[in-house]
Short mmCIF file of C-alpha atoms in Angstrom, two decimals:
data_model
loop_
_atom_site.label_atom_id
_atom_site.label_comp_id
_atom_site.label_asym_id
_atom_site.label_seq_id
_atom_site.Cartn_x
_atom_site.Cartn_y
_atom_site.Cartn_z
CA UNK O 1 16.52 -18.43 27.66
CA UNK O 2 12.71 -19.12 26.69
CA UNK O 3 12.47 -20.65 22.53
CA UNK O 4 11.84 -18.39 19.74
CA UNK O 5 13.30 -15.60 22.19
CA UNK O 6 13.84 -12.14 20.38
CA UNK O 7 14.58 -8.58 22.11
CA UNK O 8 12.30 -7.46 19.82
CA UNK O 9 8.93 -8.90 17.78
CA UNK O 10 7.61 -7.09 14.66
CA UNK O 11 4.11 -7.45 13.76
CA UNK O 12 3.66 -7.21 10.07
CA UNK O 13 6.16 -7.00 7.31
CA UNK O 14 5.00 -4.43 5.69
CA UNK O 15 6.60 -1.23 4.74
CA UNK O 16 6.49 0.45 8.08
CA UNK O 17 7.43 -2.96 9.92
CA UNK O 18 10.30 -3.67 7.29
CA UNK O 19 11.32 0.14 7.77
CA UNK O 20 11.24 -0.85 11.68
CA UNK O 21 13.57 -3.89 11.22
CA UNK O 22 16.26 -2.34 8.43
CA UNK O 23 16.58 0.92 11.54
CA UNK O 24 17.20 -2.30 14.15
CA UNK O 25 19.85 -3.82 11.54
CA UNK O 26 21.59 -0.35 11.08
CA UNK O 27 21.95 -0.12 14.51
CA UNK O 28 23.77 -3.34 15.32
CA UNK O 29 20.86 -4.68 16.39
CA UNK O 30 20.43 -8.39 15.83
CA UNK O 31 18.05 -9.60 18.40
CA UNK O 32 14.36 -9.32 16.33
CA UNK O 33 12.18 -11.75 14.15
CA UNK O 34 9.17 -10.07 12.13
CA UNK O 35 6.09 -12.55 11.88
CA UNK O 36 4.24 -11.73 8.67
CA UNK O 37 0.55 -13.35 7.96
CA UNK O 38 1.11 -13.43 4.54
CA UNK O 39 2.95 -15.76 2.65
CA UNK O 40 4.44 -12.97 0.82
CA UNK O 41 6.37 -9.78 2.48
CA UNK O 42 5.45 -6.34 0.89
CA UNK O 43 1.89 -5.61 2.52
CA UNK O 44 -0.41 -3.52 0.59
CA UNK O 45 2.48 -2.93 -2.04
CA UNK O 46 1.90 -5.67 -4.09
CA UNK O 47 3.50 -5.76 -7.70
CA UNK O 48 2.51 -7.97 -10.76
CA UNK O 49 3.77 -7.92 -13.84
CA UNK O 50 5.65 -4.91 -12.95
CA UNK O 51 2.20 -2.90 -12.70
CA UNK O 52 1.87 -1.90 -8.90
CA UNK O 53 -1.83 -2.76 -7.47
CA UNK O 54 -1.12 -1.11 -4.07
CA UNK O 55 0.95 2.00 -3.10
CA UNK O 56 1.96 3.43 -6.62
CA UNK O 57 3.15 7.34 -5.63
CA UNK O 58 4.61 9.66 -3.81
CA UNK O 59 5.20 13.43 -3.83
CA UNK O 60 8.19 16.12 -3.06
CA UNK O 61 6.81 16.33 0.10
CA UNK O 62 6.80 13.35 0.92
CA UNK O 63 10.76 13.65 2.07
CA UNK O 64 10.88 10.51 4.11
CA UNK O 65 10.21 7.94 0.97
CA UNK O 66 12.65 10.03 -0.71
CA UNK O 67 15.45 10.04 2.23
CA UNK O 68 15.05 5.92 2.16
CA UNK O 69 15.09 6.16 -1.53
CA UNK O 70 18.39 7.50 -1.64
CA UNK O 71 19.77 5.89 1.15
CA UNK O 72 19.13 2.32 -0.44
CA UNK O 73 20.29 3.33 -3.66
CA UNK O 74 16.52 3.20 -5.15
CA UNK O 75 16.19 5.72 -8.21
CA UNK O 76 13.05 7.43 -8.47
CA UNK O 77 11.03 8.99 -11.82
CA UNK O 78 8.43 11.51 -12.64
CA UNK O 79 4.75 9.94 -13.62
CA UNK O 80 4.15 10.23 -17.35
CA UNK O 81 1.31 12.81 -18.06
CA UNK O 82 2.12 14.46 -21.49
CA UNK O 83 -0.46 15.06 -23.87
CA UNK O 84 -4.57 14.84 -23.60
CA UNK O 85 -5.77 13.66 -20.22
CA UNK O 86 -9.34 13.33 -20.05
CA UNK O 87 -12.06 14.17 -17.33
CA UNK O 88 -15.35 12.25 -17.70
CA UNK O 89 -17.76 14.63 -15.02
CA UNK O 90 -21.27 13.94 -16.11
CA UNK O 91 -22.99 11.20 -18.21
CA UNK O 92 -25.28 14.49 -19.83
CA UNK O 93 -22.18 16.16 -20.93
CA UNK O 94 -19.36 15.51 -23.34
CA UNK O 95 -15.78 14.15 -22.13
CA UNK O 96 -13.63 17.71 -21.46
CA UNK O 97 -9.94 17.68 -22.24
CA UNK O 98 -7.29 18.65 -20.61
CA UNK O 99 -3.36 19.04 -20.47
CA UNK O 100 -1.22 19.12 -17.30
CA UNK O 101 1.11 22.08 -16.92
CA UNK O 102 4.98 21.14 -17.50
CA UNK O 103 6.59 23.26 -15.14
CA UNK O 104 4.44 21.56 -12.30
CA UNK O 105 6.06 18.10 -11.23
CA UNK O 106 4.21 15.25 -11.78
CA UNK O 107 4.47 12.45 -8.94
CA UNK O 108 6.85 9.96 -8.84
CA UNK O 109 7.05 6.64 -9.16
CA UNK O 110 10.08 4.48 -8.27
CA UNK O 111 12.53 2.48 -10.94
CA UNK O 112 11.49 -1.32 -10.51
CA UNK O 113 8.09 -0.64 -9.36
CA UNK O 114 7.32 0.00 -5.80
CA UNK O 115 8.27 -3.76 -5.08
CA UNK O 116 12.20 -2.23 -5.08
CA UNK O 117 11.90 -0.70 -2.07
CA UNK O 118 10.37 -3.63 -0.09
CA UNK O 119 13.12 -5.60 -1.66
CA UNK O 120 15.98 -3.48 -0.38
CA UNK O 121 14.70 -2.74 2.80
CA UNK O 122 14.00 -6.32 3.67
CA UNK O 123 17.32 -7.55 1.76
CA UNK O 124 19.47 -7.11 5.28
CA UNK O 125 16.77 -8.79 7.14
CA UNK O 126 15.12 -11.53 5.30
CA UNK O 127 16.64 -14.02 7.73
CA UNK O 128 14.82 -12.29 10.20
CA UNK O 129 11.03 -12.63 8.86
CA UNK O 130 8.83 -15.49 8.91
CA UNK O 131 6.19 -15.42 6.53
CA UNK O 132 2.83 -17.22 6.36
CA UNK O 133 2.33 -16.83 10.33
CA UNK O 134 -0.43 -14.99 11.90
CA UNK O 135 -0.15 -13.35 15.38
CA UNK O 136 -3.36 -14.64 17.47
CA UNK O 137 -2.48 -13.11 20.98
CA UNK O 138 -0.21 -10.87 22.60
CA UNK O 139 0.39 -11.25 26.43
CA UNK O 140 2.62 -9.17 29.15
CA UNK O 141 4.53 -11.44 31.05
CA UNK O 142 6.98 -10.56 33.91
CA UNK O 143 9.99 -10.03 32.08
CA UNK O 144 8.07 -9.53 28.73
CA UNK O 145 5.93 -10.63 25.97
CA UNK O 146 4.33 -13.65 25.16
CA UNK O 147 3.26 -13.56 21.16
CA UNK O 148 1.06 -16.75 20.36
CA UNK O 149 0.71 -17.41 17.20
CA UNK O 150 -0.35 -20.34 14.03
CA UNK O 151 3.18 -21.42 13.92
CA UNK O 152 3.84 -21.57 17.83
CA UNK O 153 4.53 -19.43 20.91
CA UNK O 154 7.30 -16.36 20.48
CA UNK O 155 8.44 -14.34 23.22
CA UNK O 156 10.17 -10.95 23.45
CA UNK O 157 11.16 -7.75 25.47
CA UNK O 158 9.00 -5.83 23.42
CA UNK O 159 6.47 -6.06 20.56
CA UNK O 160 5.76 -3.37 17.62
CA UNK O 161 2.55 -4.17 15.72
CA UNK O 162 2.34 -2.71 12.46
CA UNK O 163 -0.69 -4.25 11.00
CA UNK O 164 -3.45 -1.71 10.49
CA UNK O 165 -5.22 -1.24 13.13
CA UNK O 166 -8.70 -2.50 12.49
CA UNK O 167 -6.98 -5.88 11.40
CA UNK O 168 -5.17 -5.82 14.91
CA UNK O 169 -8.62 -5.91 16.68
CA UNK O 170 -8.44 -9.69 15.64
CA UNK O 171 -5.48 -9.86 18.21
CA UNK O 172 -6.16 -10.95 21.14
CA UNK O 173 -4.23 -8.31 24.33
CA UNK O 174 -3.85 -9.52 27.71
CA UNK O 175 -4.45 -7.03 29.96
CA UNK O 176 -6.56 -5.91 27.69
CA UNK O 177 -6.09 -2.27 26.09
CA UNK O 178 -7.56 0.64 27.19
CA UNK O 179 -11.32 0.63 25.59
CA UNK O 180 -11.03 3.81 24.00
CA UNK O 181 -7.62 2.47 22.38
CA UNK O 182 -9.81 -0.24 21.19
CA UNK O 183 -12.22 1.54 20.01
CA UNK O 184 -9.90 3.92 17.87
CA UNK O 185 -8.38 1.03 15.81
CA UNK O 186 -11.96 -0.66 15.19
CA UNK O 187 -12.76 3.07 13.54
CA UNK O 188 -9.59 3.45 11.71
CA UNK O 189 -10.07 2.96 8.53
CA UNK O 190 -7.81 0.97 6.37
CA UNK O 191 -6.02 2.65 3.45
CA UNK O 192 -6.73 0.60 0.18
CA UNK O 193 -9.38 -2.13 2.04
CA UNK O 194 -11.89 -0.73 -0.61
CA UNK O 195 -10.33 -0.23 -3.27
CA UNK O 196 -10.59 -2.31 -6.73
CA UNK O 197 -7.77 -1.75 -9.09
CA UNK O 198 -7.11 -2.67 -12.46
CA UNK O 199 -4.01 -2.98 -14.96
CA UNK O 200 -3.23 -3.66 -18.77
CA UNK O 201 -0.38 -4.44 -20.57
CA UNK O 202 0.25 -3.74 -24.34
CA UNK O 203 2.35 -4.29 -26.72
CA UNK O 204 2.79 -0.49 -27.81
CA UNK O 205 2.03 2.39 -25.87
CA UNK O 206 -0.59 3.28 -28.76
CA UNK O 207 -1.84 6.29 -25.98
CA UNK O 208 1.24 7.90 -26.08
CA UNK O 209 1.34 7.99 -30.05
CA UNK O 210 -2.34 9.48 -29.78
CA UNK O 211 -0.77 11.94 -27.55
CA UNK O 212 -3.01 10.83 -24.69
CA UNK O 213 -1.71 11.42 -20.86
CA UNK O 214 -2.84 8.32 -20.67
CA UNK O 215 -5.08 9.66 -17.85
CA UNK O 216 -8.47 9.63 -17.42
CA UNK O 217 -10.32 10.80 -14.45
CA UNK O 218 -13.99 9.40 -14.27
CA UNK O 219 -16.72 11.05 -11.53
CA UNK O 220 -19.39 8.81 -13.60
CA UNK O 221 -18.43 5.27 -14.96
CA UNK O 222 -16.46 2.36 -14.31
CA UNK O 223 -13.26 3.74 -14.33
CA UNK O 224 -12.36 6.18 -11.33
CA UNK O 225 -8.70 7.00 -12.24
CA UNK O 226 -6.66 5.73 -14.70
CA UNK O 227 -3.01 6.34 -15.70
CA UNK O 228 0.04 5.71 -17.94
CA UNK O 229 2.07 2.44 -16.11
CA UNK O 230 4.78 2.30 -18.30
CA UNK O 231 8.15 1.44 -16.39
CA UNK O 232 11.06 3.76 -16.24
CA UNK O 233 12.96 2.70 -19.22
CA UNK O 234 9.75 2.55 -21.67
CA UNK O 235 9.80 -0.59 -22.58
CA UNK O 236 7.00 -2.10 -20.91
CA UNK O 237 3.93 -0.41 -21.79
CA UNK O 238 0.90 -0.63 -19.33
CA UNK O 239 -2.29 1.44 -17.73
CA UNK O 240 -3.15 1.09 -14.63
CA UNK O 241 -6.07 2.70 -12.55
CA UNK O 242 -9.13 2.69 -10.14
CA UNK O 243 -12.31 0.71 -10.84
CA UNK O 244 -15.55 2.39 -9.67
CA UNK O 245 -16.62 0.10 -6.73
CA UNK O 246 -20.06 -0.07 -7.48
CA UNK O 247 -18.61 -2.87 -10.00
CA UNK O 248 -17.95 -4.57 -7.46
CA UNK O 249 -21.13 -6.65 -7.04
CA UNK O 250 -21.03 -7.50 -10.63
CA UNK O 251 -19.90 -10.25 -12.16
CA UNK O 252 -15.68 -10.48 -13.22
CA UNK O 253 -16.97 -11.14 -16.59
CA UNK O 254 -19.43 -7.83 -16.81
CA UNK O 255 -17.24 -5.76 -14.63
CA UNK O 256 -14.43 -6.81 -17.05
CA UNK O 257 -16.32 -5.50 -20.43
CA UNK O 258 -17.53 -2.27 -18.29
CA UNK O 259 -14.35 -1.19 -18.21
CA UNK O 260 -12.96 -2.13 -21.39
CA UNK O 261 -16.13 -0.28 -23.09
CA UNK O 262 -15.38 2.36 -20.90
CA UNK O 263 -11.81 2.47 -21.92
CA UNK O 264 -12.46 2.47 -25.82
CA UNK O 265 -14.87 5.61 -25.55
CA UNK O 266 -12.09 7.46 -24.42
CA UNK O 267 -8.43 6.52 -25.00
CA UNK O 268 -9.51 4.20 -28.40
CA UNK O 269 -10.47 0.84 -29.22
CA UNK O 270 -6.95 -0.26 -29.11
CA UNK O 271 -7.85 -0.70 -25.70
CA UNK O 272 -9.13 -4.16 -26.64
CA UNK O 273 -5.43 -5.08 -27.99
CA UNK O 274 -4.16 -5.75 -24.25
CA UNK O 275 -1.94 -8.44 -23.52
CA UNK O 276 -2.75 -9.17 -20.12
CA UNK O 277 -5.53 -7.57 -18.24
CA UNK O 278 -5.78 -8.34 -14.02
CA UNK O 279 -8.17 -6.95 -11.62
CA UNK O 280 -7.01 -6.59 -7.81
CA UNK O 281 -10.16 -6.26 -5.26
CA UNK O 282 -8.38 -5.29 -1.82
CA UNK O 283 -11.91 -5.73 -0.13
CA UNK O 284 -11.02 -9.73 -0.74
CA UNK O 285 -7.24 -9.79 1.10
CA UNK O 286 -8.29 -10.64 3.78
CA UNK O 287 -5.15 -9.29 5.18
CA UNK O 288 -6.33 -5.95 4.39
CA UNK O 289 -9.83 -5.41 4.52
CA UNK O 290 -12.72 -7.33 6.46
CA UNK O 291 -16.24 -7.73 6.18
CA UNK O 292 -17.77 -4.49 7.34
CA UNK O 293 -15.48 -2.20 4.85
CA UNK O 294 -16.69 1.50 3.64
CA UNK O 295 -16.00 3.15 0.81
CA UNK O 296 -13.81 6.61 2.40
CA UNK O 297 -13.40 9.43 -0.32
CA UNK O 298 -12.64 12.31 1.72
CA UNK O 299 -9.80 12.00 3.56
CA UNK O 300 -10.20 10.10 6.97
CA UNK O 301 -8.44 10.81 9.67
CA UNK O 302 -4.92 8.99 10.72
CA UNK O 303 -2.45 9.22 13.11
CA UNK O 304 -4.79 9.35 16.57
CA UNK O 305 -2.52 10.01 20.31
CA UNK O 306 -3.50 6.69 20.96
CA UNK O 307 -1.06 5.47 19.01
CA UNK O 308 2.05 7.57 19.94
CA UNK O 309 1.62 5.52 23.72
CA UNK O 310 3.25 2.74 25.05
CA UNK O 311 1.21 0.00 26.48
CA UNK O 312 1.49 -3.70 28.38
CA UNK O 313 4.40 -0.99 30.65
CA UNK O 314 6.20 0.21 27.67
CA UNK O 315 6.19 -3.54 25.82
CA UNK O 316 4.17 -3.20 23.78
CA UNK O 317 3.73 -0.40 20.91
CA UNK O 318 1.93 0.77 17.49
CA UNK O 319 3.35 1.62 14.12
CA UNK O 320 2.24 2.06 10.81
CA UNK O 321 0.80 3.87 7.97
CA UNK O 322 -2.80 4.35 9.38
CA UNK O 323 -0.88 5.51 13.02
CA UNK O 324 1.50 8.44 11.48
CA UNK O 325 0.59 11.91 12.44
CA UNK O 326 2.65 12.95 9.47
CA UNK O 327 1.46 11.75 6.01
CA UNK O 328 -1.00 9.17 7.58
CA UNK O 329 -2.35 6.25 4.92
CA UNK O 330 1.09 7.34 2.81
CA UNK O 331 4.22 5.87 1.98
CA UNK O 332 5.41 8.46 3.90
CA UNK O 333 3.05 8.21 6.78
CA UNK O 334 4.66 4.35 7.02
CA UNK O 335 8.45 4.87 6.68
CA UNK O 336 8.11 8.07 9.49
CA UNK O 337 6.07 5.77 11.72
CA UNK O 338 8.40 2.41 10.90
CA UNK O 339 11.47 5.56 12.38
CA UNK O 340 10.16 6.80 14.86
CA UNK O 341 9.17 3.93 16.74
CA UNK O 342 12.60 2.28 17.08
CA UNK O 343 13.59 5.82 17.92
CA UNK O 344 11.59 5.69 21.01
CA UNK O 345 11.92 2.21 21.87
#
């Protein structure tokens, strides 16, 4: 038997690839190692200071996070949004006030941050990821896969890359894939590669006792979104939103008092009391985004055929958020894709 020989490689340890490897585990499986580029596991959900700077949310329809949820014994809890949100729509108008109807569900948000799920899934597996290695090639061989990467050579039956696909263009395939399969994952865009986001911690929720939402929603401004971040049990009191990327140019220090300004006009100028104030640019993980990002804000498309094929003679496959025909660029969209693959493997 070659070295570093597993029936199965997983590219990526993010949601959809740790979804991929907890499904292997369940099943008795014990044969698979998941390379991850990063020295961390997690992907684009990242938490800090228990304020979540990648995937935050999900929604009732949205029944795969909530299936995994409950099977890992993750509790989940509505987003705050009592009291005065605000919507900022035109720099000639004034600020218009709003509040959110009770008796329509707010999305949730899951106990422990969004970092609990990562951390169960991966618990029954963590012998089975290696961190801090990046995947340079991928080659059929006769009886399999050859997966070169940083760290050394792997080989397997069968390799599922998980990575979005724009950052898997940096792989190198051999045969090479189809070029319209190529061309399909250079256009995919990558959920959260241009995003900026922003949290605060405080040492009182002094929004709440305003009877502020805590959300703002800004069309003009430095501030895009912005919510209530507290955790479930209310003891840790933070906001946490979008910055407008047009900062993004700016200096930290300028971008920085933009938004604090910004902030004061409309939730108070105990804004300025924070704690701790931290600023993730997603256009900088390299990871994540790349050099030629673009700013997305309808929709794009996910979940292209192309992905739902087998290639290298059925050794080689795609999974992920960005791939999912259901819920593509969710949660969702990542868990359904991280199932159905070893479904059809």
């Amino acid at each position: 038997m070659k070295e570093n020989f597993s029936k199965y490689i997983i590219v990526g340890a993010g949601l959809s690839g740790l979804t991929s490897a907890y499904k292997l585990s369940n099943k008795g499986e014990t044969s698979f190692t998941v390379l991850e580029s990063r020295d961390r596991i997690g992907g684009r959900i990242v938490t800090r200071d228990r304020i979540d700077y990648g995937a935050t949310w999900f929604q009732t329809h949205h029944q795969e996070v909530i299936a995994l949820l409950d099977e890992l014994g993750v509790e989940k809890y509505h987003q705050y949004n009592k009291g005065k949100s605000v919507l900022v729509y035109s720099t000639m108008a004034p600020e218009h006030y709003f509040e959110n109807d009770p008796n329509t569900p707010s999305a949730y948000r899951i106990k422990g941050n969004s970092q609990a799920l990562i951390q169960a899934l991966a618990k029954p597996v963590l012998d089975k990821i290696q961190v801090s290695t990046s995947v340079l090639s991928i080659t059929e061989t006769e009886d399999g896969v050859r997966v070169e990467t940083d760290k050394g050579i792997f080989y397997s039956e069968k390799v599922i890359v998980t990575i979005p696909p724009k950052i898997a263009t940096r792989i190198s395939f051999s045969p090479e894939l189809p070029v319209e399969v190529g061309t399909v994952m250079d256009k995919t865009h990558t959920w959260m590669s241009n995003a900026i986001k922003v949290g605060l911690t405080f040492k009182e929720p002094f929004w709440r006792n305003k009877n502020f939402s805590g959300m703002v929603i800004g069309q003009v401004g430095a501030v895009t979104e912005l919510y209530d971040h507290n955790d479930s049990e209310n003891q840790h009191y933070a906001l946490m939103g979008f910055v407008n990327e047009g900062l993004r140019d700016t200096s930290a220090e300028n971008r920085k008092q933009r938004i604090l300004d910004y902030l004061s006009k409309y939730l108070g100028a105990e804004i300025l009391d924070y704690l701790t104030y931290e600023e993730k640019d997603w256009s900088q993980d390299w990871h994540t985004s790349c050099e030629t990002i673009k700013s997305v804000y309808m929709s794009p498309s996910y979940g292209n055929t192309v992905f739902d094929k087998n290639y290298m003679n059925g050794k080689l496959r795609f999974s992920g958020a960005e791939t999912s025909p259901i819920h593509g660029g969710y949660m969702d969209g990542a868990i359904y894709s991280g199932i159905k693959t070893i479904e059809k493997l």
